Coordinates of C-alpha atoms in Angstrom, one line a residue:
Chain E
M178 CA -0.1 0.0 0.0
F179 CA 2.8 2.5 1.0
T180 CA 4.9 1.8 -2.0
D181 CA 2.2 3.4 -4.4
A182 CA 3.2 7.0 -5.0
F183 CA -0.4 8.0 -5.4
M184 CA -1.4 6.2 -2.2
L185 CA 1.3 7.9 -0.2
R186 CA 0.3 11.1 -1.4
A187 CA -3.4 10.4 -0.6
L188 CA -2.3 9.4 2.9
L189 CA -0.3 12.5 3.5
A190 CA -3.1 14.7 2.3
A191 CA -5.4 12.8 4.8
V192 CA -2.9 13.5 7.6
F193 CA -2.7 17.2 6.6
L194 CA -6.5 17.8 6.1
G195 CA -8.3 15.5 8.5
P196 CA -7.1 16.9 11.6
V197 CA -7.3 20.7 10.6
C198 CA -10.9 19.8 9.4
G199 CA -11.7 18.3 12.8
L200 CA -10.4 21.6 14.5
L201 CA -12.3 23.9 12.2
G202 CA -15.4 21.8 12.7
V203 CA -15.5 22.6 16.5
F204 CA -16.2 26.3 15.4
V205 CA -18.2 25.4 12.3
T206 CA -20.8 23.4 14.3
A207 CA -21.0 26.0 17.1
R208 CA -21.4 28.9 14.8
R209 CA -23.8 27.1 12.5
L210 CA -21.7 27.4 9.4
A211 CA -22.3 23.9 8.0
F212 CA -24.4 25.2 5.1
F213 CA -21.8 27.9 4.5
S214 CA -19.0 25.2 4.0
D215 CA -21.4 23.2 1.8
T216 CA -22.0 26.3 -0.3
V217 CA -18.3 27.0 -0.7
A218 CA -17.6 23.3 -1.6
H219 CA -20.3 23.3 -4.2
S220 CA -19.0 26.5 -5.7
A221 CA -15.7 24.7 -6.3
L222 CA -17.4 22.6 -9.2
A223 CA -17.5 25.9 -11.1
G224 CA -14.0 26.5 -10.3
V225 CA -13.1 22.9 -11.6
A226 CA -15.1 23.5 -14.9
F227 CA -13.7 26.9 -15.5
G228 CA -10.1 25.7 -14.8
L229 CA -10.5 22.8 -17.2
W230 CA -12.1 25.0 -19.7
L231 CA -9.2 27.4 -19.6
G232 CA -6.9 24.5 -20.3
A233 CA -5.3 24.0 -16.8
S234 CA -4.0 20.5 -16.2
D235 CA -4.7 21.1 -12.5
P236 CA -7.7 23.1 -11.5
T237 CA -6.9 23.5 -7.9
V238 CA -6.0 27.3 -8.4
A239 CA -9.3 27.9 -10.2
M240 CA -11.2 26.0 -7.6
L241 CA -9.5 28.4 -4.8
I242 CA -10.4 31.4 -6.8
V243 CA -14.1 30.6 -7.4
S244 CA -14.5 29.3 -3.7
L245 CA -13.0 32.5 -2.3
A246 CA -14.9 34.7 -4.7
V247 CA -18.2 33.0 -3.5
A248 CA -17.3 33.3 0.2
F249 CA -16.5 36.9 -0.3
L250 CA -19.6 37.6 -2.3
L251 CA -21.7 36.0 0.5
L252 CA -20.1 38.2 3.1
W253 CA -20.7 41.3 0.8
L254 CA -24.5 40.2 0.2
R255 CA -24.9 39.7 3.8
R256 CA -23.8 43.1 4.7
H257 CA -25.6 44.9 1.8
T258 CA -28.9 43.1 1.6
E259 CA -31.6 42.4 4.1
L260 CA -32.0 38.8 3.0
L261 CA -31.4 35.8 5.4
T262 CA -28.0 34.1 5.3
D263 CA -29.6 30.8 4.5
T264 CA -31.5 32.4 1.4
L265 CA -28.2 33.8 0.2
L266 CA -26.4 30.6 0.6
A267 CA -29.0 28.5 -1.2
L268 CA -28.8 31.1 -4.1
L269 CA -25.1 30.9 -4.3
L270 CA -24.9 27.2 -4.1
S271 CA -27.5 26.5 -6.7
T272 CA -26.1 29.2 -9.1
S273 CA -22.5 28.0 -8.8
V274 CA -23.5 24.4 -9.4
A275 CA -25.6 25.3 -12.3
L276 CA -22.7 27.4 -13.7
G277 CA -20.2 24.6 -13.2
V278 CA -22.5 21.9 -14.9
V279 CA -23.2 24.1 -18.0
V280 CA -19.4 24.8 -18.2
F281 CA -18.6 21.1 -17.9
S282 CA -21.2 20.3 -20.6
Q283 CA -19.3 22.3 -23.1
L284 CA -16.0 20.4 -22.4
K285 CA -15.5 17.2 -24.4
G286 CA -14.3 14.0 -22.5
Y287 CA -14.6 15.5 -19.1
R288 CA -17.9 14.2 -18.1
G289 CA -16.2 11.5 -15.9
E290 CA -14.3 14.3 -14.1
I291 CA -17.5 15.5 -12.4
E292 CA -17.8 12.3 -10.3
R293 CA -14.1 12.5 -9.2
Y294 CA -14.9 15.8 -7.8
L295 CA -18.2 15.1 -6.4
F296 CA -17.2 12.0 -4.3
G297 CA -13.4 12.4 -4.1
D298 CA -10.5 10.3 -5.6
I299 CA -7.3 9.3 -4.1
L300 CA -5.7 9.1 -7.6
S301 CA -6.4 12.8 -8.0
V302 CA -4.1 14.0 -5.4
G303 CA -1.1 15.4 -7.2
S304 CA 2.3 16.6 -5.9
S305 CA 1.5 20.2 -6.2
D306 CA -1.9 19.6 -4.2
L307 CA 0.0 17.9 -1.6
M308 CA 2.4 20.7 -1.2
I309 CA -0.4 23.3 -1.0
A310 CA -2.5 21.1 1.4
G311 CA 0.6 20.7 3.7
G312 CA 1.4 24.3 3.8
V313 CA -2.1 25.6 4.2
S314 CA -3.0 23.0 6.8
V315 CA 0.1 23.7 9.0
G316 CA -0.5 27.5 8.6
I317 CA -4.2 27.3 9.5
T318 CA -3.7 25.1 12.4
F319 CA -1.1 27.6 13.9
L320 CA -3.7 30.5 13.1
L321 CA -6.6 28.7 14.7
L322 CA -4.5 28.1 17.9
H323 CA -3.2 31.6 17.9
W324 CA -6.8 32.9 17.7
F325 CA -8.4 30.2 20.0
N326 CA -9.6 32.6 22.6
S327 CA -10.7 35.2 20.4
L328 CA -12.7 32.6 18.2
T329 CA -14.3 31.1 21.4
L330 CA -15.3 34.6 22.6
I331 CA -16.8 35.4 19.3
T332 CA -18.6 32.2 19.1
A333 CA -20.1 32.8 22.6
H334 CA -21.2 36.3 22.0
E335 CA -20.0 38.8 19.2
D336 CA -20.7 41.9 21.1
L337 CA -19.0 40.7 24.3
A338 CA -15.8 40.0 22.1
H339 CA -16.0 43.3 20.5
V340 CA -16.3 45.2 23.8
S341 CA -13.4 43.0 25.0
G342 CA -11.2 44.6 22.5
I343 CA -11.2 41.6 20.1
P344 CA -11.1 42.8 16.2
V345 CA -14.1 40.7 15.5
R346 CA -14.5 41.6 11.8
W347 CA -10.9 40.7 11.0
I348 CA -10.9 37.4 12.8
D349 CA -14.2 36.5 11.2
L350 CA -12.7 37.3 7.8
G351 CA -9.7 35.2 8.6
F352 CA -11.7 32.3 9.7
T353 CA -13.9 32.5 6.6
L354 CA -10.8 32.4 4.5
A355 CA -9.3 29.5 6.4
L356 CA -12.4 27.5 6.2
T357 CA -12.8 28.3 2.4
L358 CA -9.2 27.1 1.8
I359 CA -9.5 23.8 3.7
V360 CA -12.9 23.0 2.4
T361 CA -11.6 23.6 -1.1
L362 CA -8.5 21.5 -0.6
A363 CA -10.3 18.6 1.2
I364 CA -12.4 18.2 -2.0
R365 CA -9.8 16.3 -3.9
L366 CA -9.9 13.7 -1.0
V367 CA -13.6 13.7 0.1
G368 CA -15.4 15.3 -2.7
I369 CA -17.9 18.2 -3.0
I370 CA -20.9 16.4 -1.7
L371 CA -19.3 15.0 1.4
V372 CA -16.6 17.4 2.5
T373 CA -18.9 19.2 5.0
S374 CA -19.3 15.9 6.9
L375 CA -15.5 15.9 7.5
L376 CA -16.1 19.3 9.4
V377 CA -19.3 18.3 11.1
I378 CA -19.0 14.7 12.2
P379 CA -15.5 14.8 14.0
A380 CA -16.7 17.8 16.0
A381 CA -20.2 16.2 16.9
T382 CA -18.2 13.0 17.8
A383 CA -15.8 14.8 19.9
R384 CA -18.6 16.6 21.8
N385 CA -20.1 13.2 22.8
L386 CA -16.8 12.2 24.3
S387 CA -15.9 15.4 25.9
Q388 CA -16.8 17.4 29.2
N389 CA -15.1 20.7 28.0
L390 CA -13.8 22.7 25.0
R391 CA -10.3 21.6 25.5
Q392 CA -11.3 17.9 25.5
Q393 CA -13.6 18.5 22.4
T394 CA -10.8 20.3 20.6
I395 CA -8.3 17.6 21.0
S396 CA -10.9 14.8 20.3
A397 CA -12.1 16.5 17.1
W398 CA -8.4 16.8 15.9
L399 CA -7.9 13.1 16.7
V400 CA -11.1 11.8 15.1
G401 CA -10.5 13.9 11.9
L402 CA -6.9 12.5 11.5
A403 CA -8.3 8.8 12.2
S404 CA -11.3 9.1 9.9
A405 CA -9.2 10.6 7.0
V406 CA -6.4 8.1 7.3
G407 CA -8.7 5.1 8.1
G408 CA -11.0 6.0 5.2
T409 CA -8.2 6.4 2.7
M410 CA -6.8 3.1 3.6
A411 CA -10.1 1.4 3.4
S412 CA -10.9 3.1 0.0
Y413 CA -7.5 1.6 -1.2
G414 CA -7.9 -1.7 0.3
L415 CA -11.6 -2.3 -0.5
N416 CA -11.6 -0.3 -3.8
F417 CA -14.3 2.0 -2.6
P418 CA -14.5 5.7 -3.5
C419 CA -12.4 7.7 -1.2
G420 CA -14.9 10.3 0.2
P421 CA -17.8 7.8 1.1
S422 CA -15.0 5.6 2.7
I423 CA -13.8 8.5 4.9
V424 CA -17.3 9.5 5.9
L425 CA -18.4 6.0 6.8
V426 CA -15.3 5.6 9.1
C427 CA -16.2 9.0 10.5
A428 CA -19.8 8.0 11.1
T429 CA -18.8 4.8 12.7
F430 CA -16.7 6.9 15.2
F431 CA -19.7 9.0 15.8
L432 CA -22.0 5.9 16.5
I433 CA -19.4 4.6 19.0
S434 CA -19.1 8.1 20.7
L435 CA -22.9 8.0 20.9
L436 CA -22.9 4.5 22.7
I437 CA -20.2 5.7 25.1
R438 CA -22.1 8.7 25.9
K439 CA -25.3 7.0 26.5
M440 CA -23.5 4.4 28.7
H441 CA -21.9 7.1 30.5
S442 CA -25.0 9.1 31.1
G443 CA -26.8 5.8 32.0
S444 CA -24.3 5.0 34.7
H445 CA -24.6 8.4 36.0
E446 CA -28.3 8.1 36.2
L447 CA -28.0 5.0 38.2
E448 CA -25.6 6.7 40.6
A449 CA -28.1 9.5 41.2
P450 CA -30.1 9.1 44.5
Chain O
M33 CA -14.9 74.0 48.5
H34 CA -15.8 70.5 47.3
K35 CA -15.1 69.6 43.9
I36 CA -18.0 67.8 42.3
P37 CA -16.7 64.5 40.8
P38 CA -17.3 63.8 37.2
P39 CA -20.3 61.6 36.2
A40 CA -19.5 57.9 35.4
L41 CA -21.4 58.2 32.2
T42 CA -22.7 61.2 30.2
V43 CA -24.8 61.2 27.1
R44 CA -25.6 64.4 25.3
D45 CA -28.3 65.0 22.6
L46 CA -27.6 61.5 21.1
R47 CA -29.4 60.8 18.0
V48 CA -29.4 57.5 16.2
N49 CA -31.3 56.4 13.0
L50 CA -31.9 52.9 12.2
G51 CA -32.9 52.0 8.6
G52 CA -34.1 55.6 8.2
L53 CA -36.1 55.6 11.4
P54 CA -35.1 57.8 14.4
V55 CA -34.6 55.6 17.2
L56 CA -32.8 57.9 19.6
R57 CA -34.0 61.5 19.2
G58 CA -31.7 63.5 21.3
V59 CA -31.1 61.4 24.4
T60 CA -29.3 63.3 27.3
L61 CA -28.6 61.7 30.6
S62 CA -25.9 61.8 33.3
V63 CA -25.1 58.8 35.6
P64 CA -23.4 59.9 38.9
K65 CA -20.3 57.7 40.0
G66 CA -21.4 55.0 42.3
E67 CA -25.0 55.0 41.6
L68 CA -27.3 52.1 40.8
V69 CA -29.6 53.5 38.0
A70 CA -32.1 51.7 35.9
L71 CA -32.8 52.6 32.2
I72 CA -36.4 51.6 31.5
G73 CA -38.6 51.7 28.4
P74 CA -41.1 49.7 26.5
N75 CA -40.1 47.5 23.4
G76 CA -38.8 49.8 20.7
S77 CA -37.9 52.7 23.1
G78 CA -34.3 52.6 22.1
K79 CA -32.9 51.0 25.3
T80 CA -30.7 48.5 23.4
T81 CA -29.7 51.0 20.8
L82 CA -28.5 53.4 23.6
L83 CA -26.7 50.6 25.6
R84 CA -24.9 49.5 22.2
A85 CA -24.0 53.1 21.5
I86 CA -22.4 53.4 24.9
L87 CA -20.4 50.3 24.2
G88 CA -19.3 51.5 21.0
L89 CA -21.2 48.9 19.0
Q90 CA -23.6 51.3 17.3
M91 CA -22.8 54.2 15.0
I92 CA -24.3 57.5 16.1
D93 CA -25.6 60.2 13.9
S94 CA -24.8 62.9 16.3
G95 CA -24.4 63.8 19.9
E96 CA -21.7 62.9 22.4
I97 CA -21.0 60.0 24.8
R98 CA -18.4 60.3 27.7
V99 CA -17.3 57.4 29.9
L100 CA -15.5 58.5 33.2
D101 CA -15.1 62.0 31.6
Q102 CA -13.3 60.5 28.6
P103 CA -14.6 60.0 25.2
L104 CA -15.4 56.5 24.0
S105 CA -12.1 54.5 23.2
P106 CA -10.8 51.0 23.7
A107 CA -9.3 52.4 26.9
T108 CA -12.7 53.7 28.4
L109 CA -14.2 50.4 27.2
S110 CA -11.9 48.3 29.3
R111 CA -13.3 50.2 32.4
I112 CA -16.9 48.8 31.6
G113 CA -18.1 45.6 32.5
Y114 CA -20.9 44.5 30.0
V115 CA -23.4 41.8 30.9
P116 CA -25.4 40.6 27.9
Q117 CA -28.8 39.0 28.2
K118 CA -27.7 35.6 27.0
L119 CA -24.9 33.9 25.1
E120 CA -25.3 32.7 21.5
L121 CA -24.1 29.1 22.2
D122 CA -25.7 26.0 21.4
R123 CA -25.0 22.6 23.0
S124 CA -22.6 21.4 20.4
F125 CA -20.0 23.8 22.0
G126 CA -18.5 22.3 24.9
L127 CA -17.0 25.4 26.5
S128 CA -17.0 25.0 30.2
V129 CA -17.6 27.7 32.8
R130 CA -13.9 27.5 33.8
E131 CA -12.8 27.8 30.4
F132 CA -15.0 30.8 29.8
M133 CA -13.8 32.7 32.9
A134 CA -10.3 31.8 31.9
L135 CA -10.6 33.5 28.6
R136 CA -10.9 36.8 30.6
L137 CA -8.2 36.5 33.2
P138 CA -4.7 37.7 31.9
A139 CA -3.1 35.1 34.1
T140 CA -5.2 32.2 32.6
R141 CA -5.2 33.2 29.0
R142 CA -3.1 30.2 27.9
W143 CA -5.7 27.8 29.6
L144 CA -5.7 25.5 26.5
W145 CA -2.3 24.3 27.7
R146 CA -2.6 24.4 31.5
S147 CA -4.0 22.0 34.0
H148 CA -7.4 22.6 35.8
R149 CA -5.4 23.0 39.1
S150 CA -3.2 25.7 37.8
I151 CA -6.2 27.6 36.1
D152 CA -8.1 27.3 39.4
A153 CA -5.2 28.7 41.5
A154 CA -5.5 31.9 39.6
L155 CA -9.2 31.9 39.0
L156 CA -10.7 30.9 42.4
P157 CA -9.4 34.0 44.4
A158 CA -10.8 36.3 41.6
V159 CA -14.3 34.8 41.7
A160 CA -14.6 34.2 45.4
G161 CA -17.9 35.3 46.9
L162 CA -19.7 35.3 43.5
G163 CA -21.3 32.0 43.8
I164 CA -19.9 30.3 40.7
E165 CA -17.4 27.9 42.2
T166 CA -19.7 24.9 42.0
L167 CA -20.4 25.6 38.2
L168 CA -16.9 25.7 37.1
D169 CA -16.9 22.2 35.5
R170 CA -20.4 22.7 33.9
P171 CA -20.8 23.3 30.1
I172 CA -21.8 26.9 29.9
A173 CA -24.5 26.1 27.1
R174 CA -26.2 23.8 29.7
L175 CA -26.6 26.4 32.6
S176 CA -30.2 27.7 33.6
G177 CA -30.9 31.3 33.0
G178 CA -30.1 32.5 36.6
Q179 CA -26.8 30.5 36.7
L180 CA -25.7 32.0 33.3
Q181 CA -26.5 35.5 34.5
R182 CA -24.4 34.8 37.7
V183 CA -21.4 33.6 35.4
L184 CA -21.8 36.5 33.1
I185 CA -21.6 38.9 36.1
A186 CA -18.6 37.2 37.5
W187 CA -16.9 37.3 34.1
S188 CA -17.5 41.0 33.7
L189 CA -16.2 41.7 37.2
L190 CA -13.0 39.7 36.8
L191 CA -10.8 42.9 35.4
N192 CA -12.5 45.2 38.3
P193 CA -14.4 47.6 36.0
E194 CA -15.7 50.9 37.3
I195 CA -19.0 50.7 35.5
L196 CA -21.3 47.6 35.2
L197 CA -23.7 47.7 32.3
L198 CA -26.6 45.0 32.4
D199 CA -28.8 44.4 29.3
E200 CA -32.2 43.0 30.4
P201 CA -30.4 40.7 32.7
T202 CA -33.4 38.7 34.1
A203 CA -35.0 38.0 30.7
G204 CA -34.5 34.2 31.0
V205 CA -34.6 34.0 34.8
D206 CA -37.8 32.6 36.9
T207 CA -39.2 35.0 39.6
P208 CA -37.4 33.5 42.6
G209 CA -34.3 33.7 40.6
E210 CA -34.9 37.4 39.8
R211 CA -35.0 38.3 43.3
S212 CA -31.8 36.7 44.2
F213 CA -30.3 37.9 41.1
Y214 CA -31.1 41.7 42.0
E215 CA -30.0 41.0 45.7
M216 CA -26.6 39.9 44.2
I217 CA -26.5 43.2 42.2
E218 CA -27.3 45.2 45.1
S219 CA -24.7 43.5 47.2
I220 CA -22.0 44.0 44.5
H221 CA -23.0 47.7 44.3
R222 CA -22.7 48.0 48.1
Q223 CA -19.4 46.2 48.5
R224 CA -17.6 47.5 45.4
R225 CA -19.3 51.0 45.3
M226 CA -19.3 50.7 41.5
T227 CA -21.7 52.4 39.1
I228 CA -24.4 50.1 37.8
V229 CA -26.8 50.7 34.8
L230 CA -29.5 48.2 34.4
V231 CA -31.4 48.1 31.2
S232 CA -34.8 46.7 31.6
H233 CA -38.4 46.5 31.2
D234 CA -39.0 44.6 34.3
L235 CA -40.6 47.7 36.4
S236 CA -41.4 46.0 39.7
M237 CA -37.8 44.7 40.3
V238 CA -36.1 47.8 39.0
F239 CA -38.2 50.0 41.1
R240 CA -37.3 47.9 44.2
Y241 CA -33.6 48.0 43.7
A242 CA -32.6 51.1 41.5
R243 CA -31.9 54.3 43.3
W244 CA -32.5 56.5 40.1
V245 CA -34.7 55.7 37.0
Y246 CA -34.4 57.1 33.5
A247 CA -37.5 56.3 31.4
L248 CA -36.7 56.1 27.8
N249 CA -39.1 56.5 24.8
G250 CA -36.8 57.9 22.0
V251 CA -35.8 60.6 24.3
V252 CA -35.6 60.5 28.2
C253 CA -39.3 61.2 28.8
C254 CA -38.8 61.2 32.7
E255 CA -36.2 60.6 35.3
G256 CA -36.2 60.5 39.1
T257 CA -36.4 58.2 42.2
P258 CA -38.7 55.1 41.8
E259 CA -41.2 56.8 44.0
K260 CA -41.4 60.0 41.9
I261 CA -41.2 58.4 38.5
I262 CA -43.9 55.9 39.0
Q263 CA -46.5 58.8 39.5
D264 CA -45.2 60.5 36.2
D265 CA -47.9 60.8 33.5
S266 CA -45.3 60.6 30.7
L267 CA -44.2 57.1 32.0
K268 CA -47.8 55.9 31.9
K269 CA -48.1 57.3 28.4
A270 CA -44.9 55.6 27.2
Y271 CA -46.0 52.4 28.6
G272 CA -49.5 52.6 27.7
L273 CA -50.2 50.9 31.1
H274 CA -52.0 51.7 34.4
L275 CA -49.1 52.0 36.8
T276 CA -50.5 51.9 40.2
P277 CA -48.1 52.5 43.1
Y278 CA -48.8 50.9 46.3
H279 CA -46.6 50.2 49.3
H280 CA -45.7 47.0 51.1
H281 CA -46.1 47.8 54.7
H282 CA -42.9 46.1 55.7
E283 CA -40.8 47.4 52.8
G284 CA -42.4 50.8 51.9
L285 CA -41.5 50.2 48.4
P286 CA -43.7 50.9 45.4
H287 CA -45.0 48.0 43.1
V288 CA -46.3 48.1 39.6
H289 CA -49.4 46.4 38.3

């Protein structure tokens, strides 16, 4: 397994992206940003289509540009319209998917590409992707840890954070940028449709296993790592698509955590007078 | 000759429009240092807008706000303790009370890397007497309304502010909880001699505990002691209610119906 260069690249991508997705997921779930990450992921389809249409052999840069454009368009629309965020997200998600599919339809011989991006493909992780994923993941992990207190307070109460002297708008912008970059890069591994689960499920699993935020953060990091690596290996060994394998491993961890929590709360109930 | 100390909070002719509508139409008030005052008003009277303006969260159209005789700035904001109505957390966020308190205290800002014991060594003396020691291990999203208010007040007192601003503090608290909450506020006021501004529409409790009341309805429509203000026609007009003062024989305090 480890002698195949493509498999090694995929495993390294899993090691880079799984933990940082878990870490981001703690704030994504608490700040109700799952639909946002879903929209950013779907907008990457338009990025892939445009990249290939423009003749790029590797559409990663085009994906990043389109995803970031959609993320910032959302922030702008939220500030300048009175529409609900959910409405804006639905609008941007469907429009970017429609645009992506229309551009794809004009490309000859690329129809099979859509599925690779929708569900992830370990074969699609190239050396340049790996370098970008490694650099971005390490950078964002450090940034998240550096901003941890500020992000926690913003999550608890934005006005309280502002009054405490935290530059809420800049940190919010930085978090949006970090989330967009990681979601777009993780698409290679997990696919557009399933990438949000790599953010949400480790954080939810970690919540079941933890009593406080420190435990939740460490657990989410570990569950993200174990799911991404375990799923990638299962995908190789069982010849399953990569994204669904990672999500199924992740969901298994969640089920186990749920059982542990139920058993734990059950034993507490028994102890209660 | 005695020099009159500057007020803790001064607002002069403050005007704020929201979406083209004038919400504050020339609010002027002055809160003396060390006083426990209440800012009351019906829904839509501009209480929250005024509070947000004082905290630098709301752009103002004209007027002036001075905190401890200084214009608004990050430095003056650091002398205010703000207690919001509630937090925006849901249960998916595991933040414990200990971790929340540690965010505020300079000595415990690196709590993510420190043991509970070393966090508590710095934290416990700072929260002594505020009644939250037994809550430290609890996830903050699972506290009751009363417990959360206690934690938020303890949090806002950690850096020893000179002014405490409370926004509708008993909105999610049951009636017995309300009473013990206001008793805690009164005791903090007495022990620390700090300026406390309560924003509320909860007239009965406010009249019981505040020394001075400002009634807001776009402007300050009346102000005075609770006993005086309850008789004021403009307050009755602002609330559109029948406010009938009567006195408890044992307490001598007005109540509102």
